[in-house]
Amino acid sequence: LCVPNDENEFTSPSQKEIERIMGENLHGKDLNASKVLAFQSKAPDPPELNSWRELSLFHSGYPQPMGFQNPLKVVYSHSKTPSTKSSSRYIPQAPDRILDAPDILDDYYLNLVDWNANNILAVALNDALYLWNATTGTIERLFTLEGNDYICSVSWMTDGATHLAVGNSLGSVQLWDCTTMKSVRKMAGHSARVSSLCWNSYVVTSGARSGVINHYDVRQRDYQVATVSGGHTQEVCGLKWSPDGKYLASGGNDNMLCVWPVAGGEKHSQPQPLYSFSAHQAAVKALSWCPWQPNILASGGGTADRTIRFWNCNTGVCLNTLDTKSQVCSLQWSSTYKELVSGHGFSNHQITIWRYPALSKVAELTGHTARVLHLAMSPDGSTILSAGADETLRLWKCFMPDPTKKKEPTEVKVENSIFRRGIR
């Protein structure tokens, strides 16, 4: 039996039923009961991500939302949420590189690493001095001391020079030209080991276990131009000139922090300290001057103290005190993000990055299994090096200019270090 339709064509009931079923399958509704391009209500929201049916694929190969047999049934638009740049930068929690440093002395009072403007790292391993070129990866042994002598301190001459000062356990300071790999001169003057060194232009300043500070002008035949003996009664384990050369900071095992003004027209300090601070309750080894505020000094105390103190050396005022809850072994400023890095001892042996002047914790880096004795900053300011009593050197890329694009390494590169002197 056939009946006429609206166009006076004859169709059978079975054909109409087939058209209705096809319309519902293709469009989700009976086309005979609806108008073309009729929008009656807003399309329903898309299904949640967790409602995607496992292994249920449509012709296109994409997962099909649960609850719908045909993905064309629900038509919707989705606007991508505008991405917002994170206010905190990416800081890798693993070192970029680990170098083996066998026989590095686990002595809180020594200063055994320094990184110069030419990207050369000097590292003292007991009686031997090694130079690592961080640009090329090459390593050379500069010298080895004889007998029972050992290296106590190292410091590069400033302004990109290739001269290195080395203090030893017998009380002398050696000056080496690292271009020719030769010793330039040997300067005596201390009766005990030289545990700290720093430069102010052509004058190298040395601090000894006796508490005496000497100033050597390396240009002169009579090199010892000044001696300071009234500031400390025990070992001078921290020594740093301010970036502008106006002040010398010295820290001692007598828990004292002294600030010495530069002598008028000279590069060495006056014989009397401008300030003598006794706020720390343990040895003061960790010292670092702020690069962008050269009158600001950060000092850190040992196990019985555990604090970092910030001093305005123009006024002698302690600006702030930070309780780190662990031994402070070393400090380094970062100019890139205006932060302070601290290396610690018991109990976590961690490296902590602090935002300045808020003193909020930015990151904590762990991995050393013994105290972090020394810190050094790369000349480009991107990488901090930590030297631990666990006989490893670790390089952390914490201050990259665009760290948001930096991906965390899948594995740490443990190198067959040039400092290695045997199979371990």
PDB file of C-alpha atoms in Angstrom, residues 152-370:
ATOM      1  CA  CYS A 152      94.343  25.192  52.529  1.00  0.00           C
ATOM      2  CA  SER A 153      92.997  27.972  50.293  1.00  0.00           C
ATOM      3  CA  VAL A 154      92.763  29.101  46.666  1.00  0.00           C
ATOM      4  CA  SER A 155      91.747  32.425  45.119  1.00  0.00           C
ATOM      5  CA  TRP A 156      91.864  33.777  41.567  1.00  0.00           C
ATOM      6  CA  MET A 157      93.150  37.265  40.902  1.00  0.00           C
ATOM      7  CA  THR A 158      90.246  39.501  39.879  1.00  0.00           C
ATOM      8  CA  ASP A 159      89.612  41.266  36.549  1.00  0.00           C
ATOM      9  CA  GLY A 160      90.016  38.199  34.362  1.00  0.00           C
ATOM     10  CA  ALA A 161      93.671  37.567  35.181  1.00  0.00           C
ATOM     11  CA  THR A 162      95.058  34.040  35.012  1.00  0.00           C
ATOM     12  CA  HIS A 163      97.029  34.255  38.258  1.00  0.00           C
ATOM     13  CA  LEU A 164      96.039  32.025  41.152  1.00  0.00           C
ATOM     14  CA  ALA A 165      97.001  32.437  44.810  1.00  0.00           C
ATOM     15  CA  VAL A 166      97.353  29.237  46.828  1.00  0.00           C
ATOM     16  CA  GLY A 167      97.778  29.054  50.599  1.00  0.00           C
ATOM     17  CA  ASN A 168      99.353  25.988  52.196  1.00  0.00           C
ATOM     18  CA  SER A 169      99.616  24.333  55.587  1.00  0.00           C
ATOM     19  CA  LEU A 170     103.174  25.598  56.161  1.00  0.00           C
ATOM     20  CA  GLY A 171     102.145  29.260  56.242  1.00  0.00           C
ATOM     21  CA  SER A 172     103.157  30.485  52.791  1.00  0.00           C
ATOM     22  CA  VAL A 173     101.228  31.807  49.785  1.00  0.00           C
ATOM     23  CA  GLN A 174     102.219  30.745  46.279  1.00  0.00           C
ATOM     24  CA  LEU A 175     101.359  32.723  43.156  1.00  0.00           C
ATOM     25  CA  TRP A 176     100.892  30.720  39.949  1.00  0.00           C
ATOM     26  CA  ASP A 177     100.557  31.845  36.336  1.00  0.00           C
ATOM     27  CA  CYS A 178      98.033  29.374  34.958  1.00  0.00           C
ATOM     28  CA  THR A 179      98.759  30.308  31.339  1.00  0.00           C
ATOM     29  CA  THR A 180     102.368  29.147  31.558  1.00  0.00           C
ATOM     30  CA  MET A 181     101.571  26.653  34.369  1.00  0.00           C
ATOM     31  CA  LYS A 182     104.513  28.022  36.351  1.00  0.00           C
ATOM     32  CA  SER A 183     105.005  29.352  39.863  1.00  0.00           C
ATOM     33  CA  VAL A 184     105.654  33.101  39.838  1.00  0.00           C
ATOM     34  CA  ARG A 185     106.636  33.614  43.467  1.00  0.00           C
ATOM     35  CA  LYS A 186     106.333  32.284  46.978  1.00  0.00           C
ATOM     36  CA  MET A 187     105.382  34.669  49.780  1.00  0.00           C
ATOM     37  CA  ALA A 188     106.129  33.821  53.399  1.00  0.00           C
ATOM     38  CA  GLY A 189     104.910  35.662  56.460  1.00  0.00           C
ATOM     39  CA  HIS A 190     102.590  33.382  58.430  1.00  0.00           C
ATOM     40  CA  SER A 191     103.517  31.053  61.265  1.00  0.00           C
ATOM     41  CA  ALA A 192     100.488  28.808  60.721  1.00  0.00           C
ATOM     42  CA  ARG A 193      98.411  27.455  57.849  1.00  0.00           C
ATOM     43  CA  VAL A 194      96.802  29.946  55.448  1.00  0.00           C
ATOM     44  CA  SER A 195      93.120  28.987  55.454  1.00  0.00           C
ATOM     45  CA  SER A 196      91.629  31.971  53.583  1.00  0.00           C
ATOM     46  CA  LEU A 197      92.598  34.217  50.661  1.00  0.00           C
ATOM     47  CA  CYS A 198      91.036  37.055  48.673  1.00  0.00           C
ATOM     48  CA  TRP A 199      92.121  39.756  46.231  1.00  0.00           C
ATOM     49  CA  ASN A 200      91.710  43.510  46.010  1.00  0.00           C
ATOM     50  CA  SER A 201      93.183  44.405  42.630  1.00  0.00           C
ATOM     51  CA  TYR A 202      96.918  43.531  42.815  1.00  0.00           C
ATOM     52  CA  VAL A 203      96.920  42.928  46.591  1.00  0.00           C
ATOM     53  CA  VAL A 204      96.222  39.420  47.882  1.00  0.00           C
ATOM     54  CA  THR A 205      95.029  39.206  51.482  1.00  0.00           C
ATOM     55  CA  SER A 206      95.634  36.064  53.532  1.00  0.00           C
ATOM     56  CA  GLY A 207      94.170  34.847  56.818  1.00  0.00           C
ATOM     57  CA  ALA A 208      95.911  32.272  59.000  1.00  0.00           C
ATOM     58  CA  ARG A 209      95.168  29.876  61.849  1.00  0.00           C
ATOM     59  CA  SER A 210      97.138  32.226  64.118  1.00  0.00           C
ATOM     60  CA  GLY A 211      94.466  34.924  63.674  1.00  0.00           C
ATOM     61  CA  VAL A 212      96.835  37.155  61.685  1.00  0.00           C
ATOM     62  CA  ILE A 213      95.877  38.791  58.372  1.00  0.00           C
ATOM     63  CA  ASN A 214      98.609  39.728  55.885  1.00  0.00           C
ATOM     64  CA  HIS A 215      98.442  41.892  52.763  1.00  0.00           C
ATOM     65  CA  TYR A 216     100.817  41.098  49.870  1.00  0.00           C
ATOM     66  CA  ASP A 217     101.374  43.426  46.910  1.00  0.00           C
ATOM     67  CA  VAL A 218     102.357  40.963  44.185  1.00  0.00           C
ATOM     68  CA  ARG A 219     104.009  43.713  42.086  1.00  0.00           C
ATOM     69  CA  GLN A 220     106.640  44.593  44.663  1.00  0.00           C
ATOM     70  CA  ARG A 221     109.867  42.891  45.662  1.00  0.00           C
ATOM     71  CA  ASP A 222     109.026  43.582  49.314  1.00  0.00           C
ATOM     72  CA  TYR A 223     105.567  42.112  48.918  1.00  0.00           C
ATOM     73  CA  GLN A 224     104.267  42.216  52.526  1.00  0.00           C
ATOM     74  CA  VAL A 225     102.794  45.711  52.725  1.00  0.00           C
ATOM     75  CA  ALA A 226     100.648  45.378  55.868  1.00  0.00           C
ATOM     76  CA  THR A 227      99.865  43.014  58.747  1.00  0.00           C
ATOM     77  CA  VAL A 228      96.719  43.014  60.876  1.00  0.00           C
ATOM     78  CA  SER A 229      96.751  41.114  64.149  1.00  0.00           C
ATOM     79  CA  GLY A 230      94.199  42.734  66.432  1.00  0.00           C
ATOM     80  CA  GLY A 231      90.900  41.414  65.091  1.00  0.00           C
ATOM     81  CA  HIS A 232      90.889  37.673  65.774  1.00  0.00           C
ATOM     82  CA  THR A 233      92.258  35.411  68.473  1.00  0.00           C
ATOM     83  CA  GLN A 234      91.691  32.190  66.509  1.00  0.00           C
ATOM     84  CA  GLU A 235      91.787  30.964  62.909  1.00  0.00           C
ATOM     85  CA  VAL A 236      90.654  33.373  60.182  1.00  0.00           C
ATOM     86  CA  CYS A 237      88.473  31.047  58.098  1.00  0.00           C
ATOM     87  CA  GLY A 238      86.480  33.627  56.108  1.00  0.00           C
ATOM     88  CA  LEU A 239      87.935  36.546  54.140  1.00  0.00           C
ATOM     89  CA  LYS A 240      86.269  38.698  51.466  1.00  0.00           C
ATOM     90  CA  TRP A 241      86.858  42.147  49.955  1.00  0.00           C
ATOM     91  CA  SER A 242      83.730  44.111  49.003  1.00  0.00           C
ATOM     92  CA  PRO A 243      83.095  44.559  45.246  1.00  0.00           C
ATOM     93  CA  ASP A 244      84.011  48.251  45.413  1.00  0.00           C
ATOM     94  CA  GLY A 245      87.188  47.585  47.432  1.00  0.00           C
ATOM     95  CA  LYS A 246      86.087  49.751  50.368  1.00  0.00           C
ATOM     96  CA  TYR A 247      85.778  47.051  53.019  1.00  0.00           C
ATOM     97  CA  LEU A 248      87.452  43.797  54.004  1.00  0.00           C
ATOM     98  CA  ALA A 249      85.311  41.296  55.928  1.00  0.00           C
ATOM     99  CA  SER A 250      86.977  38.628  58.067  1.00  0.00           C
ATOM    100  CA  GLY A 251      85.365  35.792  59.991  1.00  0.00           C
ATOM    101  CA  GLY A 252      87.052  33.681  62.631  1.00  0.00           C
ATOM    102  CA  ASN A 253      86.785  30.561  64.729  1.00  0.00           C
ATOM    103  CA  ASP A 254      86.515  32.958  67.686  1.00  0.00           C
ATOM    104  CA  ASN A 255      82.920  33.672  66.496  1.00  0.00           C
ATOM    105  CA  MET A 256      83.917  37.204  65.537  1.00  0.00           C
ATOM    106  CA  LEU A 257      83.082  39.066  62.344  1.00  0.00           C
ATOM    107  CA  CYS A 258      85.269  42.077  61.603  1.00  0.00           C
ATOM    108  CA  VAL A 259      84.915  44.730  58.916  1.00  0.00           C
ATOM    109  CA  TRP A 260      88.079  46.621  58.028  1.00  0.00           C
ATOM    110  CA  PRO A 261      88.108  49.871  56.026  1.00  0.00           C
ATOM    111  CA  VAL A 262      90.573  50.220  53.178  1.00  0.00           C
ATOM    112  CA  ALA A 263      93.593  52.386  53.886  1.00  0.00           C
ATOM    113  CA  GLY A 264      93.492  55.747  52.138  1.00  0.00           C
ATOM    114  CA  GLY A 265      94.941  55.532  48.646  1.00  0.00           C
ATOM    115  CA  GLU A 266      95.922  51.870  49.128  1.00  0.00           C
ATOM    116  CA  LYS A 267      94.525  48.431  48.332  1.00  0.00           C
ATOM    117  CA  HIS A 268      95.048  46.981  51.807  1.00  0.00           C
ATOM    118  CA  SER A 269      93.051  47.529  54.977  1.00  0.00           C
ATOM    119  CA  GLN A 270      93.685  49.788  57.912  1.00  0.00           C
ATOM    120  CA  PRO A 271      95.178  48.123  61.031  1.00  0.00           C
ATOM    121  CA  GLN A 272      92.043  48.604  63.144  1.00  0.00           C
ATOM    122  CA  PRO A 273      88.580  47.226  62.319  1.00  0.00           C
ATOM    123  CA  LEU A 274      85.721  49.594  61.660  1.00  0.00           C
ATOM    124  CA  TYR A 275      83.289  47.108  63.235  1.00  0.00           C
ATOM    125  CA  SER A 276      83.710  43.996  65.364  1.00  0.00           C
ATOM    126  CA  PHE A 277      80.496  41.982  65.544  1.00  0.00           C
ATOM    127  CA  SER A 278      79.996  39.228  68.123  1.00  0.00           C
ATOM    128  CA  ALA A 279      76.420  38.281  67.204  1.00  0.00           C
ATOM    129  CA  HIS A 280      77.279  34.828  65.840  1.00  0.00           C
ATOM    130  CA  GLN A 281      77.492  31.969  68.334  1.00  0.00           C
ATOM    131  CA  ALA A 282      79.883  29.813  66.277  1.00  0.00           C
ATOM    132  CA  ALA A 283      82.726  30.132  63.779  1.00  0.00           C
ATOM    133  CA  VAL A 284      82.086  32.589  60.945  1.00  0.00           C
ATOM    134  CA  LYS A 285      83.368  31.109  57.713  1.00  0.00           C
ATOM    135  CA  ALA A 286      80.614  31.887  55.186  1.00  0.00           C
ATOM    136  CA  LEU A 287      80.947  35.462  53.895  1.00  0.00           C
ATOM    137  CA  SER A 288      79.574  37.060  50.734  1.00  0.00           C
ATOM    138  CA  TRP A 289      79.145  40.673  49.619  1.00  0.00           C
ATOM    139  CA  CYS A 290      76.038  41.692  47.682  1.00  0.00           C
ATOM    140  CA  PRO A 291      77.057  42.470  44.059  1.00  0.00           C
ATOM    141  CA  TRP A 292      74.389  45.111  43.440  1.00  0.00           C
ATOM    142  CA  GLN A 293      74.602  46.680  46.944  1.00  0.00           C
ATOM    143  CA  PRO A 294      78.325  46.534  47.766  1.00  0.00           C
ATOM    144  CA  ASN A 295      77.819  47.763  51.323  1.00  0.00           C
ATOM    145  CA  ILE A 296      75.624  44.749  52.218  1.00  0.00           C
ATOM    146  CA  LEU A 297      77.406  41.739  53.704  1.00  0.00           C
ATOM    147  CA  ALA A 298      75.926  38.291  54.396  1.00  0.00           C
ATOM    148  CA  SER A 299      77.613  36.170  57.080  1.00  0.00           C
ATOM    149  CA  GLY A 300      76.864  32.627  58.204  1.00  0.00           C
ATOM    150  CA  GLY A 301      77.644  30.823  61.447  1.00  0.00           C
ATOM    151  CA  GLY A 302      78.590  27.241  62.259  1.00  0.00           C
ATOM    152  CA  THR A 303      76.758  24.423  64.011  1.00  0.00           C
ATOM    153  CA  ALA A 304      76.076  26.225  67.287  1.00  0.00           C
ATOM    154  CA  ASP A 305      74.753  29.301  65.463  1.00  0.00           C
ATOM    155  CA  ARG A 306      73.033  28.211  62.202  1.00  0.00           C
ATOM    156  CA  THR A 307      72.057  31.769  61.247  1.00  0.00           C
ATOM    157  CA  ILE A 308      72.682  34.040  58.277  1.00  0.00           C
ATOM    158  CA  ARG A 309      72.985  37.708  59.178  1.00  0.00           C
ATOM    159  CA  PHE A 310      72.803  40.687  56.845  1.00  0.00           C
ATOM    160  CA  TRP A 311      74.851  43.789  57.626  1.00  0.00           C
ATOM    161  CA  ASN A 312      74.863  47.340  56.308  1.00  0.00           C
ATOM    162  CA  CYS A 313      78.556  48.098  56.572  1.00  0.00           C
ATOM    163  CA  ASN A 314      78.045  51.806  55.942  1.00  0.00           C
ATOM    164  CA  THR A 315      76.145  52.052  59.230  1.00  0.00           C
ATOM    165  CA  GLY A 316      77.162  48.916  61.140  1.00  0.00           C
ATOM    166  CA  VAL A 317      73.530  47.832  61.506  1.00  0.00           C
ATOM    167  CA  CYS A 318      72.348  44.219  61.305  1.00  0.00           C
ATOM    168  CA  LEU A 319      69.481  44.412  58.817  1.00  0.00           C
ATOM    169  CA  ASN A 320      68.061  40.928  59.282  1.00  0.00           C
ATOM    170  CA  THR A 321      68.708  37.488  60.730  1.00  0.00           C
ATOM    171  CA  LEU A 322      67.707  34.177  59.155  1.00  0.00           C
ATOM    172  CA  ASP A 323      67.651  30.946  61.170  1.00  0.00           C
ATOM    173  CA  THR A 324      68.573  28.152  58.732  1.00  0.00           C
ATOM    174  CA  LYS A 325      68.474  25.389  61.391  1.00  0.00           C
ATOM    175  CA  SER A 326      71.732  23.870  60.106  1.00  0.00           C
ATOM    176  CA  GLN A 327      75.430  24.676  59.919  1.00  0.00           C
ATOM    177  CA  VAL A 328      76.143  27.427  57.358  1.00  0.00           C
ATOM    178  CA  CYS A 329      79.284  26.457  55.436  1.00  0.00           C
ATOM    179  CA  SER A 330      79.192  28.798  52.443  1.00  0.00           C
ATOM    180  CA  LEU A 331      77.294  31.684  50.842  1.00  0.00           C
ATOM    181  CA  GLN A 332      77.031  33.044  47.286  1.00  0.00           C
ATOM    182  CA  TRP A 333      74.896  35.826  45.834  1.00  0.00           C
ATOM    183  CA  SER A 334      73.119  35.532  42.480  1.00  0.00           C
ATOM    184  CA  SER A 335      72.766  38.795  40.567  1.00  0.00           C
ATOM    185  CA  THR A 336      70.486  37.206  37.947  1.00  0.00           C
ATOM    186  CA  TYR A 337      67.472  36.925  40.247  1.00  0.00           C
ATOM    187  CA  LYS A 338      68.726  38.872  43.279  1.00  0.00           C
ATOM    188  CA  GLU A 339      68.938  35.821  45.508  1.00  0.00           C
ATOM    189  CA  LEU A 340      71.316  34.304  48.048  1.00  0.00           C
ATOM    190  CA  VAL A 341      72.544  30.698  47.937  1.00  0.00           C
ATOM    191  CA  SER A 342      73.636  28.938  51.119  1.00  0.00           C
ATOM    192  CA  GLY A 343      75.445  25.609  51.555  1.00  0.00           C
ATOM    193  CA  HIS A 344      74.774  23.618  54.705  1.00  0.00           C
ATOM    194  CA  GLY A 345      75.963  20.801  56.905  1.00  0.00           C
ATOM    195  CA  PHE A 346      74.087  18.506  59.263  1.00  0.00           C
ATOM    196  CA  SER A 347      71.417  17.263  58.972  1.00  0.00           C
ATOM    197  CA  ASN A 348      70.285  17.591  55.334  1.00  0.00           C
ATOM    198  CA  HIS A 349      73.539  18.751  53.666  1.00  0.00           C
ATOM    199  CA  GLN A 350      71.350  20.925  51.457  1.00  0.00           C
ATOM    200  CA  ILE A 351      71.767  23.939  49.206  1.00  0.00           C
ATOM    201  CA  THR A 352      69.109  26.584  49.769  1.00  0.00           C
ATOM    202  CA  ILE A 353      68.174  29.510  47.535  1.00  0.00           C
ATOM    203  CA  TRP A 354      66.692  32.538  49.336  1.00  0.00           C
ATOM    204  CA  ARG A 355      64.896  35.471  47.763  1.00  0.00           C
ATOM    205  CA  TYR A 356      66.358  38.804  48.870  1.00  0.00           C
ATOM    206  CA  PRO A 357      65.375  40.912  50.742  1.00  0.00           C
ATOM    207  CA  ALA A 358      62.187  38.942  51.551  1.00  0.00           C
ATOM    208  CA  LEU A 359      64.319  35.957  52.704  1.00  0.00           C
ATOM    209  CA  SER A 360      61.644  33.523  51.545  1.00  0.00           C
ATOM    210  CA  LYS A 361      62.839  30.093  50.457  1.00  0.00           C
ATOM    211  CA  VAL A 362      62.899  29.717  46.665  1.00  0.00           C
ATOM    212  CA  ALA A 363      64.262  26.172  46.443  1.00  0.00           C
ATOM    213  CA  GLU A 364      66.121  23.514  48.372  1.00  0.00           C
ATOM    214  CA  LEU A 365      68.552  21.263  46.507  1.00  0.00           C
ATOM    215  CA  THR A 366      69.592  17.942  47.988  1.00  0.00           C
ATOM    216  CA  GLY A 367      71.863  15.139  46.879  1.00  0.00           C
ATOM    217  CA  HIS A 368      75.081  15.590  48.818  1.00  0.00           C
ATOM    218  CA  THR A 369      75.549  12.914  51.469  1.00  0.00           C
ATOM    219  CA  ALA A 370      77.902  15.058  53.546  1.00  0.00           C
TER     220      ALA A 370
END
